[in-house]
Short mmCIF file of C-alpha atoms in Angstrom, two decimals:
data_model
loop_
_atom_site.label_atom_id
_atom_site.label_comp_id
_atom_site.label_asym_id
_atom_site.label_seq_id
_atom_site.Cartn_x
_atom_site.Cartn_y
_atom_site.Cartn_z
CA ASP A 29 -27.81 6.59 -14.97
CA ALA A 30 -28.89 3.40 -16.70
CA LYS A 31 -29.27 0.40 -14.40
CA THR A 32 -28.65 -3.30 -14.67
CA THR A 33 -30.57 -6.27 -13.29
CA GLN A 34 -28.89 -9.52 -12.35
CA PRO A 35 -29.98 -12.63 -10.47
CA ASN A 36 -28.91 -12.52 -6.84
CA SER A 37 -27.15 -15.87 -6.94
CA MET A 38 -26.22 -18.76 -9.19
CA GLU A 39 -24.60 -22.13 -8.70
CA SER A 40 -22.31 -24.07 -10.97
CA ASN A 41 -20.31 -27.26 -10.91
CA GLU A 42 -16.58 -27.13 -11.28
CA GLU A 43 -15.29 -27.41 -14.86
CA GLU A 44 -18.71 -26.70 -16.34
CA PRO A 45 -19.59 -23.55 -18.30
CA VAL A 46 -21.42 -20.75 -16.53
CA HIS A 47 -23.70 -18.20 -18.15
CA LEU A 48 -24.32 -15.11 -16.04
CA PRO A 49 -27.17 -12.98 -17.41
CA CYS A 50 -27.66 -9.23 -17.16
CA ASN A 51 -30.55 -7.04 -18.26
CA HIS A 52 -29.97 -3.38 -19.09
CA SER A 53 -33.09 -2.30 -20.94
CA THR A 54 -32.40 1.45 -20.49
CA ILE A 55 -28.91 1.34 -21.95
CA SER A 56 -28.02 4.30 -24.15
CA GLY A 57 -26.08 4.21 -27.37
CA THR A 58 -22.86 5.43 -25.75
CA ASP A 59 -22.90 3.09 -22.74
CA TYR A 60 -20.27 0.38 -22.53
CA ILE A 61 -21.06 -2.93 -20.83
CA HIS A 62 -18.46 -3.94 -18.27
CA TRP A 63 -18.15 -6.96 -16.01
CA TYR A 64 -16.17 -6.95 -12.82
CA ARG A 65 -15.93 -9.57 -10.13
CA GLN A 66 -15.11 -9.32 -6.45
CA LEU A 67 -13.53 -12.22 -4.67
CA PRO A 68 -13.99 -12.43 -0.89
CA SER A 69 -12.02 -9.76 0.98
CA GLN A 70 -10.64 -8.20 -2.22
CA GLY A 71 -11.30 -5.22 -4.41
CA PRO A 72 -13.26 -5.59 -7.64
CA GLU A 73 -11.34 -7.06 -10.56
CA TYR A 74 -11.95 -6.27 -14.23
CA VAL A 75 -13.23 -9.20 -16.27
CA ILE A 76 -14.30 -7.95 -19.69
CA HIS A 77 -16.13 -5.15 -21.49
CA GLY A 78 -17.80 -4.48 -24.82
CA LEU A 79 -19.98 -2.03 -26.73
CA THR A 80 -21.89 -3.86 -29.45
CA SER A 81 -19.97 -6.92 -30.58
CA ASN A 82 -19.26 -10.10 -28.66
CA VAL A 83 -15.88 -10.11 -26.96
CA ASN A 84 -13.47 -12.80 -25.81
CA ASN A 85 -10.45 -12.62 -23.55
CA ARG A 86 -8.44 -15.04 -21.47
CA MET A 87 -10.87 -14.86 -18.59
CA ALA A 88 -14.29 -14.99 -20.22
CA SER A 89 -16.55 -14.21 -23.14
CA LEU A 90 -19.18 -11.51 -23.36
CA ALA A 91 -22.24 -12.04 -25.51
CA ILE A 92 -24.26 -8.89 -26.22
CA ALA A 93 -27.81 -9.05 -27.53
CA GLU A 94 -28.44 -7.40 -30.86
CA ASP A 95 -30.66 -4.71 -29.27
CA ARG A 96 -28.06 -4.32 -26.45
CA LYS A 97 -30.73 -4.62 -23.80
CA SER A 98 -29.14 -7.68 -22.29
CA SER A 99 -25.79 -9.42 -22.14
CA THR A 100 -24.31 -12.66 -20.83
CA LEU A 101 -20.94 -13.29 -19.25
CA ILE A 102 -19.68 -16.75 -20.08
CA LEU A 103 -17.08 -18.55 -18.02
CA HIS A 104 -16.11 -21.49 -20.16
CA ARG A 105 -14.92 -23.81 -17.40
CA ALA A 106 -15.69 -22.70 -13.87
CA THR A 107 -13.09 -23.32 -11.20
CA LEU A 108 -13.36 -22.96 -7.45
CA ARG A 109 -11.37 -19.76 -7.77
CA ASP A 110 -14.20 -18.26 -9.86
CA ALA A 111 -16.52 -18.16 -6.84
CA ALA A 112 -17.17 -14.43 -6.45
CA VAL A 113 -19.72 -11.67 -6.82
CA TYR A 114 -20.03 -10.73 -10.50
CA TYR A 115 -21.11 -7.22 -11.36
CA CYS A 116 -22.60 -6.16 -14.66
CA ILE A 117 -21.96 -2.45 -15.08
CA LEU A 118 -22.81 0.21 -17.62
CA ARG A 119 -20.16 2.85 -18.17
CA THR A 120 -21.05 6.02 -19.97
CA GLY A 121 -19.04 7.04 -23.00
CA SER A 122 -19.35 10.74 -22.23
CA GLY A 123 -18.76 13.01 -19.24
CA ASN A 124 -17.49 11.05 -16.24
CA THR A 125 -16.42 8.21 -18.50
CA GLY A 126 -14.60 6.33 -15.78
CA LYS A 127 -17.58 6.05 -13.46
CA LEU A 128 -18.70 2.51 -12.76
CA ILE A 129 -22.21 2.10 -11.34
CA PHE A 130 -22.26 -1.10 -9.35
CA GLY A 131 -25.52 -2.93 -8.69
CA GLN A 132 -25.97 -5.81 -6.28
CA GLY A 133 -24.28 -8.34 -8.52
CA THR A 134 -24.65 -12.10 -8.80
CA THR A 135 -23.00 -14.30 -6.20
CA LEU A 136 -21.61 -17.31 -8.01
CA GLN A 137 -21.05 -20.49 -6.06
CA VAL A 138 -18.91 -23.19 -7.65
CA LYS A 139 -19.31 -26.70 -6.34
CA PRO A 140 -16.51 -29.27 -6.62
CA GLU B 19 3.87 -5.35 -10.86
CA ALA B 20 0.91 -3.12 -11.75
CA GLN B 21 -0.93 -2.22 -8.62
CA VAL B 22 -3.00 0.22 -6.61
CA THR B 23 -1.99 0.54 -2.99
CA GLN B 24 -4.00 1.98 -0.14
CA ASN B 25 -2.97 2.90 3.38
CA PRO B 26 -3.96 2.19 6.00
CA ARG B 27 -5.82 -1.07 5.37
CA TYR B 28 -7.68 -0.84 8.64
CA LEU B 29 -8.45 2.21 10.74
CA ILE B 30 -10.52 2.80 13.85
CA THR B 31 -10.97 6.42 14.79
CA VAL B 32 -13.25 8.73 16.74
CA THR B 33 -15.79 11.24 15.54
CA GLY B 34 -14.25 14.51 14.42
CA LYS B 35 -10.62 13.45 14.20
CA LYS B 36 -9.30 14.33 10.75
CA LEU B 37 -7.85 11.47 8.75
CA THR B 38 -6.38 10.77 5.33
CA VAL B 39 -6.46 7.53 3.39
CA THR B 40 -3.72 7.41 0.79
CA CYS B 41 -3.98 5.84 -2.66
CA SER B 42 -1.12 5.36 -5.07
CA GLN B 43 -0.90 3.69 -8.48
CA ASN B 44 2.19 2.77 -10.52
CA MET B 45 0.58 2.48 -13.96
CA ASN B 46 0.68 6.14 -15.01
CA HIS B 47 -3.12 6.16 -15.18
CA GLU B 48 -4.91 9.42 -15.73
CA TYR B 49 -8.21 8.41 -14.13
CA MET B 50 -8.51 7.72 -10.41
CA SER B 51 -11.53 7.46 -8.16
CA TRP B 52 -12.75 6.55 -4.71
CA TYR B 53 -15.65 4.26 -3.88
CA ARG B 54 -17.28 3.20 -0.66
CA GLN B 55 -18.92 -0.18 -0.24
CA ASP B 56 -21.76 -0.70 2.19
CA PRO B 57 -23.96 -3.79 2.71
CA GLY B 58 -27.07 -3.60 0.60
CA LEU B 59 -25.89 -0.47 -1.21
CA GLY B 60 -23.06 -1.85 -3.29
CA LEU B 61 -20.15 0.36 -4.35
CA ARG B 62 -20.82 4.06 -4.76
CA GLN B 63 -18.44 6.58 -6.23
CA ILE B 64 -17.31 9.37 -3.89
CA TYR B 65 -14.93 11.47 -6.00
CA TYR B 66 -13.02 11.05 -9.20
CA SER B 67 -10.14 12.68 -11.01
CA MET B 68 -9.56 12.67 -14.74
CA ASN B 69 -6.04 14.08 -14.45
CA VAL B 70 -3.70 16.08 -12.24
CA GLU B 71 -5.48 19.04 -10.61
CA VAL B 72 -8.82 17.89 -12.08
CA THR B 73 -11.28 16.44 -9.58
CA ASP B 74 -15.04 16.21 -9.41
CA LYS B 75 -17.81 14.84 -7.24
CA GLY B 76 -19.23 11.38 -7.62
CA ASP B 77 -22.53 10.25 -6.16
CA VAL B 78 -21.77 10.53 -2.43
CA PRO B 79 -19.17 13.31 -1.92
CA GLU B 80 -20.55 14.83 1.30
CA GLY B 81 -18.03 14.74 4.13
CA TYR B 82 -15.06 13.94 1.90
CA LYS B 83 -12.29 15.87 0.16
CA VAL B 84 -9.71 14.80 -2.38
CA SER B 85 -6.68 16.27 -4.10
CA ARG B 86 -4.64 15.28 -7.14
CA LYS B 87 -1.30 17.04 -7.05
CA GLU B 88 0.60 14.18 -8.64
CA LYS B 89 -0.56 11.70 -11.21
CA ARG B 90 0.17 8.66 -9.07
CA ASN B 91 -1.50 9.80 -5.82
CA PHE B 92 -5.12 10.48 -4.96
CA PRO B 93 -5.65 10.82 -1.20
CA LEU B 94 -9.10 10.78 0.40
CA ILE B 95 -9.52 13.21 3.27
CA LEU B 96 -12.17 13.10 5.97
CA GLU B 97 -11.98 16.45 7.74
CA SER B 98 -14.44 15.55 10.50
CA PRO B 99 -15.37 11.88 10.31
CA SER B 100 -18.76 10.75 11.54
CA PRO B 101 -20.09 7.25 12.31
CA ASN B 102 -22.05 7.15 9.01
CA GLN B 103 -18.70 7.16 7.21
CA THR B 104 -17.90 3.76 8.66
CA SER B 105 -17.41 1.75 5.50
CA LEU B 106 -15.07 -0.18 3.22
CA TYR B 107 -13.26 2.19 0.88
CA PHE B 108 -11.72 1.34 -2.47
CA CYS B 109 -9.46 3.41 -4.67
CA ALA B 110 -9.38 2.66 -8.40
CA SER B 111 -7.35 3.82 -11.38
CA GLY B 112 -7.67 3.42 -15.13
CA ASP B 113 -6.36 4.71 -18.42
CA GLY B 114 -8.31 6.43 -21.13
CA SER B 115 -8.10 3.77 -23.79
CA SER B 116 -9.90 0.72 -22.44
CA TYR B 117 -11.05 1.96 -19.05
CA GLU B 118 -10.12 -1.30 -17.52
CA GLN B 119 -9.87 -0.17 -13.93
CA TYR B 120 -7.65 -1.51 -11.21
CA PHE B 121 -8.87 -1.47 -7.64
CA GLY B 122 -6.86 -1.30 -4.47
CA PRO B 123 -7.24 -3.84 -1.67
CA GLY B 124 -9.59 -1.65 0.34
CA THR B 125 -9.47 0.30 3.58
CA ARG B 126 -11.87 -0.67 6.32
CA LEU B 127 -12.72 2.43 8.33
CA THR B 128 -14.63 2.45 11.60
CA VAL B 129 -15.68 5.76 13.14
CA THR B 130 -16.91 5.57 16.73
#
């Protein structure tokens, strides 16, 4: 299974953009890039996913490098509610296609 | 409201006493899975099911059983719990189109 590497922690100020990086140098051509976040005392929550092109939704944007070996989750204006552990996950496009391989994630602190 | 429910939310039991953790989803999802979350190890998949009567092992299936008799339910069974199964358990479900997965609130299990 391909793995991802993320910084252990990051800090941001409220209402400023946040760029959360992820390296996945062993990604295969059929792997999707997913981001989930886990707020304290809750289950993981889907944020966004993509394959090759950049993606936007109401929660965030996902920028994928041209060689797909890295990606960046962008929160456009961080709020206190965005403080969570953010997981960058590769999901295979074949076989057990629902399997999410969670790494250690990045703990995001948002300061008022 | 779309949701995944788990019961019980908290459980303390003794070694060897069979238990079942229930999981139910109301989104007509085909894919369901169970994860356990342990400090320093992240979330690891235990079992998954791609449809009714179709189940398969994840990464850490030892000591667990599952069944999928109905689309909405995916119970996790511990026939003879041991202390190393003390963990936080999450059930998840997703459909086949986007694989955005929904996680339950978690079940904290302690085996003494």
